[in-house]
Coordinates of C-alpha atoms and ligand atoms in Angstrom, one line a residue:
M12 CA 18.2 -32.7 -5.6
P13 CA 18.7 -36.6 -5.1
N14 CA 15.3 -38.9 -6.1
T15 CA 13.7 -40.0 -3.5
I16 CA 11.3 -43.3 -3.3
F17 CA 8.6 -40.7 -3.9
D18 CA 10.3 -39.7 -7.2
I19 CA 8.8 -42.5 -9.3
G20 CA 6.7 -40.9 -11.9
L21 CA 3.7 -40.2 -9.7
D22 CA 2.8 -37.4 -11.8
R23 CA -0.2 -35.2 -12.2
N24 CA -2.9 -36.5 -14.3
A25 CA -6.7 -36.0 -15.2
A26 CA -7.6 -37.9 -12.3
N27 CA -5.6 -36.4 -9.6
F28 CA -5.1 -33.2 -10.8
V29 CA -8.2 -30.4 -12.1
P30 CA -7.5 -26.5 -12.4
L31 CA -9.1 -24.8 -9.6
S32 CA -12.0 -22.4 -10.9
P33 CA -15.2 -21.1 -9.3
I34 CA -16.9 -22.4 -12.4
S35 CA -16.7 -25.5 -10.3
F36 CA -18.7 -24.2 -7.7
L37 CA -21.9 -23.9 -9.8
V38 CA -21.8 -27.1 -11.2
R39 CA -21.5 -28.9 -7.8
S40 CA -24.3 -26.9 -6.3
A41 CA -26.6 -27.6 -9.3
R42 CA -26.1 -31.2 -8.7
V43 CA -26.5 -31.2 -4.9
W44 CA -29.6 -28.6 -4.7
P45 CA -31.2 -28.4 -8.5
E46 CA -34.2 -27.4 -6.4
R47 CA -32.8 -25.0 -4.0
T48 CA -33.1 -21.2 -4.9
A49 CA -30.2 -20.1 -6.0
V50 CA -31.3 -16.1 -7.2
V51 CA -34.3 -13.9 -6.1
H52 CA -35.0 -10.7 -8.2
G53 CA -37.8 -9.0 -6.9
P54 CA -40.5 -11.7 -8.0
R55 CA -38.4 -13.6 -10.1
R56 CA -36.7 -16.7 -8.5
F57 CA -34.2 -19.2 -10.4
T58 CA -33.2 -22.6 -8.7
Y59 CA -29.5 -23.8 -8.7
A60 CA -30.5 -26.3 -11.7
A61 CA -32.2 -23.1 -13.8
M62 CA -28.8 -20.8 -13.0
L63 CA -26.8 -23.6 -14.7
E64 CA -29.1 -24.0 -17.8
R65 CA -29.0 -20.2 -18.2
C66 CA -25.2 -20.2 -17.8
R67 CA -24.5 -23.0 -20.0
R68 CA -26.9 -21.1 -22.7
F69 CA -24.9 -17.5 -22.0
A70 CA -21.3 -19.4 -22.6
S71 CA -22.5 -21.4 -25.6
A72 CA -24.1 -18.1 -27.1
L73 CA -21.0 -16.2 -26.5
A74 CA -18.9 -18.8 -27.8
A75 CA -20.8 -18.8 -31.2
R76 CA -20.1 -15.1 -31.3
G77 CA -16.3 -16.1 -30.9
I78 CA -15.7 -15.5 -27.6
G79 CA -12.6 -18.1 -26.2
R80 CA -9.7 -17.9 -24.2
G81 CA -8.4 -14.6 -23.2
D82 CA -11.3 -12.7 -24.7
T83 CA -12.6 -9.7 -22.4
V84 CA -16.1 -9.2 -22.0
A85 CA -17.2 -6.3 -20.3
V86 CA -20.2 -5.6 -18.3
L87 CA -22.1 -2.7 -17.2
A88 CA -24.9 -3.4 -14.6
P89 CA -26.0 -3.1 -11.2
N90 CA -26.8 -6.3 -8.9
T91 CA -29.1 -8.4 -11.3
P92 CA -29.0 -11.9 -12.2
A93 CA -27.6 -11.3 -15.6
M94 CA -24.2 -9.7 -13.7
L95 CA -24.3 -12.7 -11.4
E96 CA -24.7 -15.4 -14.4
A97 CA -22.0 -13.5 -16.3
H98 CA -19.5 -14.5 -13.1
Y99 CA -19.8 -17.9 -14.6
A100 CA -20.6 -17.7 -18.3
I101 CA -17.8 -15.6 -19.4
P102 CA -15.0 -17.8 -17.5
M103 CA -16.9 -20.8 -18.8
T104 CA -15.8 -19.6 -22.1
G105 CA -12.2 -19.0 -21.3
G106 CA -13.0 -15.6 -21.6
V107 CA -12.4 -12.6 -19.0
I108 CA -15.0 -10.9 -17.3
C109 CA -14.8 -7.2 -16.7
A110 CA -17.2 -5.9 -14.6
I111 CA -17.3 -1.9 -14.8
N112 CA -18.3 0.6 -12.0
T113 CA -21.5 1.8 -13.0
R114 CA -20.8 5.5 -11.4
L115 CA -17.9 5.7 -13.7
D116 CA -18.3 9.0 -16.4
A117 CA -18.3 8.0 -20.1
A118 CA -14.8 9.0 -20.8
T119 CA -13.3 6.6 -18.1
V120 CA -16.1 3.9 -19.4
A121 CA -14.3 4.4 -23.1
F122 CA -11.1 4.1 -21.8
I123 CA -11.9 0.9 -20.3
L124 CA -13.3 -0.4 -23.2
D125 CA -10.4 0.4 -25.2
H126 CA -8.0 -0.5 -22.7
S127 CA -9.5 -4.1 -22.1
E128 CA -10.3 -4.7 -25.8
A129 CA -13.8 -6.0 -24.6
R130 CA -15.1 -7.8 -27.7
V131 CA -18.6 -8.4 -26.2
F132 CA -20.4 -5.5 -23.6
L133 CA -23.6 -6.3 -21.5
V134 CA -25.5 -3.1 -20.7
D135 CA -28.1 -2.9 -18.3
Q136 CA -31.1 -0.9 -19.4
E137 CA -30.8 1.7 -17.0
L138 CA -27.1 2.2 -17.9
A139 CA -27.8 2.4 -21.7
P140 CA -27.0 6.4 -22.0
L141 CA -23.9 6.0 -20.1
A142 CA -22.8 3.0 -22.5
A143 CA -24.1 5.0 -25.4
T144 CA -21.9 8.1 -25.0
A145 CA -18.9 5.7 -24.0
L146 CA -19.5 3.8 -27.2
A147 CA -19.1 6.9 -29.2
M148 CA -16.5 7.8 -27.6
A149 CA -14.3 4.2 -27.4
R150 CA -12.1 3.3 -30.8
N151 CA -12.9 -0.3 -29.6
K152 CA -16.7 -1.4 -30.7
P153 CA -17.8 -4.1 -29.0
F154 CA -21.0 -6.4 -29.8
V155 CA -23.3 -4.8 -27.5
I156 CA -26.2 -6.9 -25.8
D157 CA -28.9 -5.3 -23.8
I158 CA -30.3 -6.3 -20.7
A159 CA -33.8 -5.3 -20.0
D160 CA -35.2 -5.4 -16.5
D161 CA -38.9 -4.5 -15.7
A162 CA -37.4 -2.8 -12.1
A163 CA -35.2 -0.5 -14.2
P164 CA -35.9 3.0 -15.9
S165 CA -36.2 2.1 -19.6
N166 CA -34.3 3.8 -22.0
V167 CA -33.4 3.6 -25.8
P168 CA -31.6 0.1 -26.2
V169 CA -28.0 0.3 -27.4
G170 CA -27.1 -3.3 -28.0
A171 CA -28.0 -5.6 -31.2
I172 CA -29.8 -8.1 -29.1
E173 CA -31.7 -8.1 -25.8
Y174 CA -30.0 -10.9 -22.9
E175 CA -32.8 -13.2 -22.9
A176 CA -33.2 -13.3 -26.5
F177 CA -29.0 -14.1 -26.6
L178 CA -29.6 -16.8 -24.1
A179 CA -32.5 -18.2 -25.8
A180 CA -30.5 -18.8 -28.9
G181 CA -27.8 -20.5 -27.0
D182 CA -27.5 -24.5 -25.8
P183 CA -29.3 -25.5 -22.6
A184 CA -26.9 -28.5 -22.7
H185 CA -23.6 -26.8 -23.7
T186 CA -20.6 -28.4 -22.0
V187 CA -19.2 -26.9 -19.0
R188 CA -15.1 -26.4 -19.6
L189 CA -12.7 -25.7 -16.9
P190 CA -9.5 -23.8 -18.0
D191 CA -6.6 -25.8 -19.3
D192 CA -4.8 -23.8 -16.8
E193 CA -6.1 -22.4 -13.2
W194 CA -3.3 -19.5 -14.0
D195 CA -5.5 -18.2 -17.2
A196 CA -7.2 -15.0 -16.2
I197 CA -10.8 -14.9 -15.0
S198 CA -11.2 -11.2 -14.5
L199 CA -10.1 -8.0 -14.9
G200 CA -10.8 -5.1 -12.3
Y201 CA -10.2 -1.6 -12.6
T202 CA -9.0 0.3 -9.9
S203 CA -10.5 4.0 -9.3
G204 CA -7.6 5.8 -10.8
T205 CA -7.9 9.0 -8.9
T206 CA -3.8 9.8 -9.6
G207 CA -4.4 9.1 -13.8
D208 CA -5.8 6.4 -15.7
P209 CA -7.4 3.4 -14.0
K210 CA -5.3 0.5 -13.6
G211 CA -6.3 -3.1 -15.0
V212 CA -6.0 -5.7 -12.3
V213 CA -5.7 -9.4 -13.8
C214 CA -7.2 -12.3 -11.1
H215 CA -6.7 -15.7 -12.3
H216 CA -9.4 -18.7 -11.8
R217 CA -6.9 -20.3 -8.9
G218 CA -7.2 -16.8 -6.9
A219 CA -11.0 -16.7 -7.3
H220 CA -11.6 -20.0 -6.3
L221 CA -9.5 -19.7 -3.0
N222 CA -10.2 -16.6 -2.2
A223 CA -14.0 -17.2 -2.5
V224 CA -13.5 -20.5 -0.3
A225 CA -11.8 -18.0 2.4
N226 CA -14.9 -15.7 2.3
V227 CA -17.5 -18.3 2.5
L228 CA -14.9 -19.7 5.9
G229 CA -14.3 -16.2 7.4
F230 CA -18.0 -15.0 6.9
G231 CA -19.6 -18.4 8.2
I232 CA -21.7 -18.9 5.0
T233 CA -23.7 -22.3 4.5
A234 CA -26.3 -23.7 2.7
E235 CA -28.8 -22.1 4.5
S236 CA -27.4 -18.5 4.1
V237 CA -29.5 -15.8 2.5
Y238 CA -27.2 -13.4 0.9
L239 CA -28.3 -9.6 0.1
W240 CA -26.1 -8.1 -2.6
T241 CA -25.7 -4.2 -0.9
L242 CA -22.4 -4.7 -2.5
P243 CA -21.8 -3.8 -5.9
M244 CA -20.8 -6.9 -8.0
F245 CA -18.5 -4.8 -9.8
H246 CA -16.4 -4.0 -6.9
C247 CA -14.0 -6.8 -7.1
N248 CA -16.5 -9.2 -8.2
G249 CA -18.3 -8.7 -5.1
W250 CA -15.5 -9.4 -3.0
T251 CA -15.8 -13.0 -4.6
Y252 CA -18.8 -13.5 -2.8
T253 CA -20.4 -14.2 -6.4
W254 CA -18.7 -17.3 -6.5
G255 CA -18.6 -17.8 -2.6
I256 CA -22.4 -17.8 -2.2
T257 CA -22.9 -20.4 -5.1
L258 CA -20.2 -22.6 -3.5
A259 CA -21.9 -23.0 -0.3
G260 CA -25.1 -23.2 -2.1
G261 CA -26.9 -20.4 -0.2
T262 CA -29.3 -17.9 -1.8
H263 CA -28.1 -14.5 -3.7
V264 CA -30.7 -11.9 -3.4
C265 CA -30.4 -9.3 -6.0
L266 CA -30.6 -5.4 -5.2
R267 CA -30.1 -3.0 -8.2
R268 CA -29.9 -0.1 -5.5
V269 CA -28.6 0.8 -2.2
D270 CA -31.3 2.0 -0.5
P271 CA -32.5 1.6 3.1
A272 CA -36.2 1.3 2.3
L273 CA -35.5 -1.5 0.0
I274 CA -32.9 -3.3 2.4
F275 CA -35.3 -3.3 5.9
P276 CA -37.9 -4.8 4.1
L277 CA -36.2 -7.4 1.8
I278 CA -34.1 -8.3 5.1
E279 CA -37.5 -9.6 6.6
Q280 CA -39.3 -10.7 3.4
E281 CA -36.2 -13.2 2.4
G282 CA -35.1 -14.0 5.5
V283 CA -31.5 -12.5 5.1
T284 CA -28.5 -14.0 7.1
H285 CA -25.5 -12.0 5.6
M286 CA -24.8 -8.9 3.4
C287 CA -21.8 -6.7 3.1
G288 CA -21.0 -3.4 2.6
A289 CA -18.3 -0.3 2.9
P290 CA -18.9 1.5 6.3
V291 CA -20.7 4.2 4.1
V292 CA -23.4 1.6 3.9
M293 CA -23.8 1.2 7.5
T294 CA -23.9 4.6 8.0
M295 CA -27.1 4.8 5.8
L296 CA -28.4 2.0 7.5
I297 CA -28.1 3.7 11.2
H298 CA -29.4 6.9 9.8
A299 CA -32.4 5.9 7.9
P300 CA -35.3 7.7 8.7
A301 CA -37.5 6.4 11.8
G302 CA -39.8 4.9 9.5
V303 CA -37.8 3.1 7.5
R304 CA -35.1 1.8 9.7
R305 CA -36.2 -1.3 11.7
G306 CA -34.6 -3.4 14.5
L307 CA -34.2 -6.8 13.4
S308 CA -36.3 -9.8 14.2
R309 CA -32.9 -11.8 14.2
N310 CA -29.5 -11.6 13.8
V311 CA -27.8 -10.6 10.3
K312 CA -24.2 -10.7 9.5
I313 CA -22.8 -7.6 7.8
A314 CA -19.4 -7.8 6.5
T315 CA -17.8 -4.2 5.9
G316 CA -14.7 -3.0 4.5
G317 CA -13.1 -0.8 1.7
A318 CA -12.5 1.9 3.9
A319 CA -12.1 1.8 7.9
P320 CA -15.3 1.5 9.9
P321 CA -15.3 3.7 12.9
T322 CA -15.8 1.9 16.1
A323 CA -19.1 4.3 16.5
V324 CA -20.4 3.0 13.2
I325 CA -19.7 -0.8 14.3
A326 CA -21.5 -0.1 17.8
G327 CA -24.5 1.6 16.1
M328 CA -24.9 -1.2 13.4
E329 CA -25.2 -3.6 16.6
A330 CA -27.6 -1.6 18.3
L331 CA -29.7 -2.2 15.5
G332 CA -29.1 -6.1 15.5
F333 CA -26.4 -6.8 13.3
E334 CA -23.3 -8.7 13.8
V335 CA -20.3 -6.7 12.2
T336 CA -17.2 -8.6 10.5
H337 CA -14.4 -6.4 9.3
L338 CA -12.8 -7.2 6.3
Y339 CA -9.7 -5.3 4.3
G340 CA -8.2 -5.7 0.9
L341 CA -7.9 -4.4 -2.4
T342 CA -8.8 -5.0 -6.3
E343 CA -5.4 -6.7 -6.4
V344 CA -6.4 -9.5 -3.9
Y345 CA -10.0 -10.4 -5.0
G346 CA -11.1 -7.9 -2.6
P347 CA -10.8 -9.3 1.3
A348 CA -7.4 -10.3 2.3
T349 CA -7.5 -10.1 6.0
F350 CA -10.3 -10.2 8.4
C351 CA -10.8 -9.4 11.9
A352 CA -10.9 -12.7 13.3
W353 CA -13.1 -12.8 16.8
Q354 CA -11.2 -14.6 19.5
P355 CA -12.8 -16.5 22.7
G356 CA -14.4 -14.0 24.8
V357 CA -15.0 -10.9 22.3
A358 CA -18.6 -12.2 21.8
E359 CA -18.8 -11.5 25.5
M360 CA -17.2 -8.2 25.5
S361 CA -19.3 -5.1 25.9
V362 CA -20.2 -3.1 22.3
E363 CA -17.6 -0.7 23.1
D364 CA -14.7 -3.2 23.6
R365 CA -16.2 -5.5 20.6
A366 CA -16.2 -2.4 18.4
R367 CA -12.7 -1.5 19.1
F368 CA -11.3 -4.9 18.9
T369 CA -13.6 -5.4 15.5
S370 CA -12.2 -2.0 14.1
R371 CA -8.6 -3.5 13.5
Q372 CA -8.1 -5.3 9.8
G373 CA -7.0 -8.2 11.7
V374 CA -5.1 -11.2 10.3
P375 CA -4.4 -12.8 7.0
S376 CA -7.7 -14.6 5.7
H377 CA -7.8 -18.4 5.4
M378 CA -6.3 -18.6 1.9
L379 CA -3.5 -15.7 2.2
E380 CA 0.0 -17.0 3.1
D381 CA 1.1 -14.1 4.9
A382 CA 0.3 -10.3 5.6
T383 CA 2.8 -8.2 7.5
V384 CA 3.8 -4.7 7.8
M385 CA 7.5 -3.5 6.6
T386 CA 9.8 -0.8 7.0
P387 CA 11.4 1.0 3.4
E388 CA 13.9 -1.7 3.7
M389 CA 11.8 -4.4 3.7
R390 CA 11.9 -5.6 7.6
R391 CA 9.2 -6.7 9.8
V392 CA 8.0 -4.0 12.2
P393 CA 7.8 -5.1 15.8
A394 CA 4.3 -6.1 17.1
D395 CA 4.4 -2.8 19.6
T396 CA 1.1 -1.3 18.0
A397 CA 3.6 2.2 17.6
T398 CA 6.2 1.5 14.8
M399 CA 4.3 2.3 11.4
G400 CA 5.3 0.5 8.1
E401 CA 3.8 -0.6 4.9
L402 CA 1.3 -3.5 4.6
M403 CA 2.5 -6.0 2.7
L404 CA 0.7 -9.1 1.2
R405 CA 2.0 -12.4 -0.4
G406 CA 0.1 -15.9 -1.1
N407 CA -2.1 -17.3 -3.8
T408 CA -4.7 -15.0 -3.7
V409 CA -2.7 -12.0 -5.5
M410 CA -3.4 -11.2 -8.9
K411 CA -1.4 -11.7 -11.9
G412 CA -0.4 -8.1 -12.1
Y413 CA -1.7 -5.3 -14.2
L414 CA -2.8 -5.5 -17.7
K415 CA -0.5 -3.7 -20.2
N416 CA 1.5 -2.2 -17.3
P417 CA 4.9 -3.8 -16.6
T418 CA 6.3 -1.2 -14.6
A419 CA 3.5 -0.9 -12.2
T420 CA 3.3 -4.5 -11.8
E421 CA 7.2 -4.8 -11.2
K422 CA 7.0 -1.9 -8.7
A423 CA 3.7 -3.4 -6.6
F424 CA 5.7 -6.9 -6.4
A425 CA 9.2 -5.1 -5.4
G426 CA 11.0 -7.9 -3.2
G427 CA 8.4 -10.7 -3.4
W428 CA 5.5 -9.0 -1.5
F429 CA 2.5 -7.1 -2.9
H430 CA 2.7 -3.7 -1.7
T431 CA -0.7 -1.8 -0.6
G432 CA 0.2 1.4 0.0
D433 CA -1.5 1.2 3.3
L434 CA 0.3 2.3 6.6
G435 CA -0.3 0.2 9.6
V436 CA 1.1 -1.1 12.8
I437 CA 1.0 -4.8 14.3
H438 CA -0.4 -4.9 17.9
P439 CA 1.1 -7.5 20.3
D440 CA -1.6 -10.4 19.3
S441 CA -0.4 -9.8 15.9
Y442 CA -3.5 -8.2 14.4
I443 CA -2.8 -5.4 12.0
E444 CA -4.2 -2.2 12.4
I445 CA -4.1 0.5 9.5
R446 CA -3.3 4.0 10.4
D447 CA -3.6 5.3 6.9
R448 CA -3.2 5.0 3.1
S449 CA 0.2 6.5 2.4
K450 CA -1.2 9.4 0.5
D451 CA -3.7 10.3 3.4
I452 CA -1.2 10.5 6.0
I453 CA -0.8 14.7 7.2
I454 CA 2.5 15.4 8.1
S455 CA 2.2 18.4 10.9
G456 CA 5.7 20.1 11.7
G457 CA 7.4 16.5 11.2
E458 CA 4.6 14.6 12.9
N459 CA 2.6 11.9 11.4
I460 CA -1.1 12.5 12.0
S461 CA -3.5 9.2 10.9
S462 CA -6.2 10.8 9.4
L463 CA -8.1 7.7 10.5
E464 CA -7.5 8.5 14.4
V465 CA -8.8 11.8 13.9
E466 CA -11.8 10.6 12.1
E467 CA -12.6 8.0 15.1
V468 CA -12.7 10.6 17.2
L469 CA -15.0 12.8 15.3
F470 CA -17.1 9.8 14.8
R471 CA -17.8 9.6 18.6
H472 CA -19.3 13.0 18.9
P473 CA -23.0 12.7 19.3
D474 CA -24.0 15.1 16.7
I475 CA -21.6 14.0 13.7
M476 CA -23.0 11.8 11.5
E477 CA -20.1 11.5 9.5
A478 CA -16.3 12.8 8.8
A479 CA -13.1 12.5 6.8
V480 CA -9.9 14.5 7.8
V481 CA -7.5 15.7 5.3
A482 CA -4.0 17.7 5.2
H483 CA -4.4 21.3 5.1
P484 CA -1.4 23.4 3.8
D485 CA -0.1 25.3 6.5
K486 CA 2.8 28.1 6.4
H487 CA 4.1 27.2 9.9
W488 CA 3.4 23.4 10.2
G489 CA 3.7 22.6 6.7
E490 CA 0.1 20.8 6.8
V491 CA -2.6 20.8 9.5
P492 CA -5.8 18.4 10.1
H493 CA -8.9 19.9 8.3
A494 CA -12.0 18.0 9.4
F495 CA -14.9 17.9 6.9
V496 CA -18.1 16.8 8.4
T497 CA -21.6 16.0 8.1
P498 CA -23.8 16.5 10.9
K499 CA -26.8 14.2 12.1
P500 CA -30.1 14.9 10.5
G501 CA -31.8 17.8 12.6
R502 CA -28.3 18.9 14.1
E503 CA -27.2 21.0 11.5
A504 CA -28.1 24.4 13.1
S505 CA -26.4 23.5 16.4
L506 CA -23.2 22.2 15.6
S507 CA -20.1 24.6 15.4
A508 CA -16.7 24.4 14.8
D509 CA -15.8 25.5 18.1
D510 CA -17.6 22.4 19.4
V511 CA -16.3 20.3 17.1
I512 CA -12.5 21.2 18.0
A513 CA -13.5 21.6 21.6
F514 CA -14.4 17.7 21.8
C515 CA -11.3 16.5 19.4
R516 CA -9.1 18.7 22.3
Q517 CA -10.8 16.4 24.9
H518 CA -9.7 13.1 23.2
L519 CA -6.4 13.8 20.8
A520 CA -3.2 15.3 21.5
R521 CA -3.1 18.9 20.5
Y522 CA -1.4 18.6 17.3
K523 CA -3.7 16.0 15.9
V524 CA -6.8 18.6 16.4
P525 CA -8.4 20.0 13.5
K526 CA -7.4 23.5 12.7
H527 CA -10.2 24.2 10.2
V528 CA -13.9 22.5 10.2
T529 CA -16.1 22.6 7.3
F530 CA -19.4 21.4 7.4
G531 CA -21.5 19.5 4.3
P532 CA -22.0 16.6 2.6
L533 CA -19.1 14.3 1.7
P534 CA -18.3 13.2 -1.9
K535 CA -18.1 9.7 -2.3
T536 CA -17.3 7.1 -4.8
S537 CA -19.5 4.5 -6.2
T538 CA -18.0 2.0 -3.9
G539 CA -18.4 4.0 -0.7
K540 CA -15.1 5.7 0.0
I541 CA -14.6 9.5 0.5
Q542 CA -13.4 11.2 -2.1
K543 CA -10.3 12.5 0.0
F544 CA -8.0 13.9 -3.1
E545 CA -11.5 16.1 -3.8
L546 CA -11.3 17.3 -0.2
R547 CA -7.6 18.0 -0.5
R548 CA -8.5 19.9 -3.5
R549 CA -10.9 22.1 -1.6
T550 CA -8.0 23.0 1.1
A551 CA -5.8 23.8 -1.5
G552 CA -7.9 25.9 -3.0
Ligands
ADP16 P1 -9.7 2.0 -5.2 O1 -8.0 2.0 -4.9 O2 -10.2 2.4 -6.5 O3 -10.1 2.5 -4.0 P2 -9.5 -0.7 -3.7 O4 -11.4 -1.1 -3.7 O5 -8.9 -1.7 -4.4 O6 -9.8 0.4 -4.9 O7 -9.3 -0.1 -2.8 C1 -8.5 -0.6 -2.0 C2 -8.2 0.3 -0.7 O8 -9.2 1.0 0.5 C3 -6.9 -0.2 0.5 O9 -5.7 0.0 -0.3 C4 -7.1 0.7 1.8 O10 -6.6 1.9 1.8 C5 -8.7 0.9 1.6 N1 -9.3 -0.1 2.5 C6 -9.8 -1.5 2.0 N2 -10.8 -1.9 3.1 C7 -10.4 -1.2 4.6 C8 -10.4 -1.6 5.5 N3 -11.4 -2.4 6.2 N4 -9.8 -0.4 6.2 C9 -9.4 0.8 5.8 N5 -9.1 0.9 4.4 C10 -9.4 0.0 3.6

């Protein structure tokens, strides 16, 4: 390429190029708002100045134990200050945070400790028994730190030192260092691994920084925001809100357990403005017992994702006074990657129309380059709401790849796009709507049936609280839909399989109507997804 007048050595230098990292967010907020409340945990309160000082101590104590660039530090904890601080202190050392799902079994935690080669392992006292079993099974033996908490059940400690003592030995003036390269790993998050060993998703500082910015913009977070931690921080680093709330200078309100009896009072006491959660969290709030459920004295925004939110659930949350933002994403893209941006006029729509609009997965979030739906030949489908294909994503907020798994990495990035494994359509207004995960679609007599479409109808039944639909093997049709239904409290006795089938007949094409109905609670993952593989196992048996 010929030189231009600008090709005269105007190169990057320390003054004009700084690696993007969410570490910078904390440093800035501590400078701008040293006295503002950064973290609330029951009676405990930390200002931004205190949060930075604690993270400096934590980072220096980790560094003193030899933690540096590329070393994994695993954390097994609910949403507490220590878990939040880990999101800054570990990256400050150059280390990689591996936040482990707290509802995993010991064998999987042991697998993660081995696979991630964790050198340090922080364990909340409530989870000490799980950690002890996992540590006994793991070949790798990390240095273990106990996190004590007055609000947690006490257990026999498993570590060599308690977290506050570990911090006390750290240097409060420790120099904060950014990575030399923004492409360095910042976090390692394991997918649920329903079909084998979980895959370790490696994310970088640059992507974490950019996705946190996108989430702040998309969800309207400001310095006045008070964010309640109803989403597990271990789930894609709390969809990057662990970093985003700090960027805005808002307040993090910690929460050990997703329980409506804790959530409704905290919303009032702390003046909560924003929270996140899977659709099951919304269902839990809508169906909380009358004495627990409260209308809100002011508007609270909830961002939901992780699974498709049925329109009836969105409308139910609006009735309680919440405003619902819909996000879609995966661990591989730092959590949320698309969101259903409201257009002018949506706020004025009827509740039903707005819920229908919002139930779509939407458009690329601010920092994602592109999201589209493609055929197996990698051609974009027409925006006709009908042609189905696989949702593909590309941009700066896509993972580096899977740890120690080049085959899976190559497959995920084939053709220069990240393949999500989700099937969807594009609407004429360019909004994407997911119809199913590719493994959940039901193929009956050669016709595709979207399990989400059938669930959408079931959720509208006045006596149904929750429902999931999976394929049931059938001699004649190959597969037929099987509905698993949880009735609303008090409706268990009156709702019959015939009622459910008759209701579906009124609202669905005949071939989409479930042929089997089973009542009872639905098995869920800790990130609020219904375990369809478990339901499929039941239909096969
Ligand atoms: P896991 O694979 O362990 O469930 P993720 O949390 O990364 O881990 O899950 C990502 C998947 O969750 C997506 O591929 C998609 O199937 C589903 N998902 C996430 N958000 C939504 C949403 N808003 N609507 C529909 N499905 C969603």
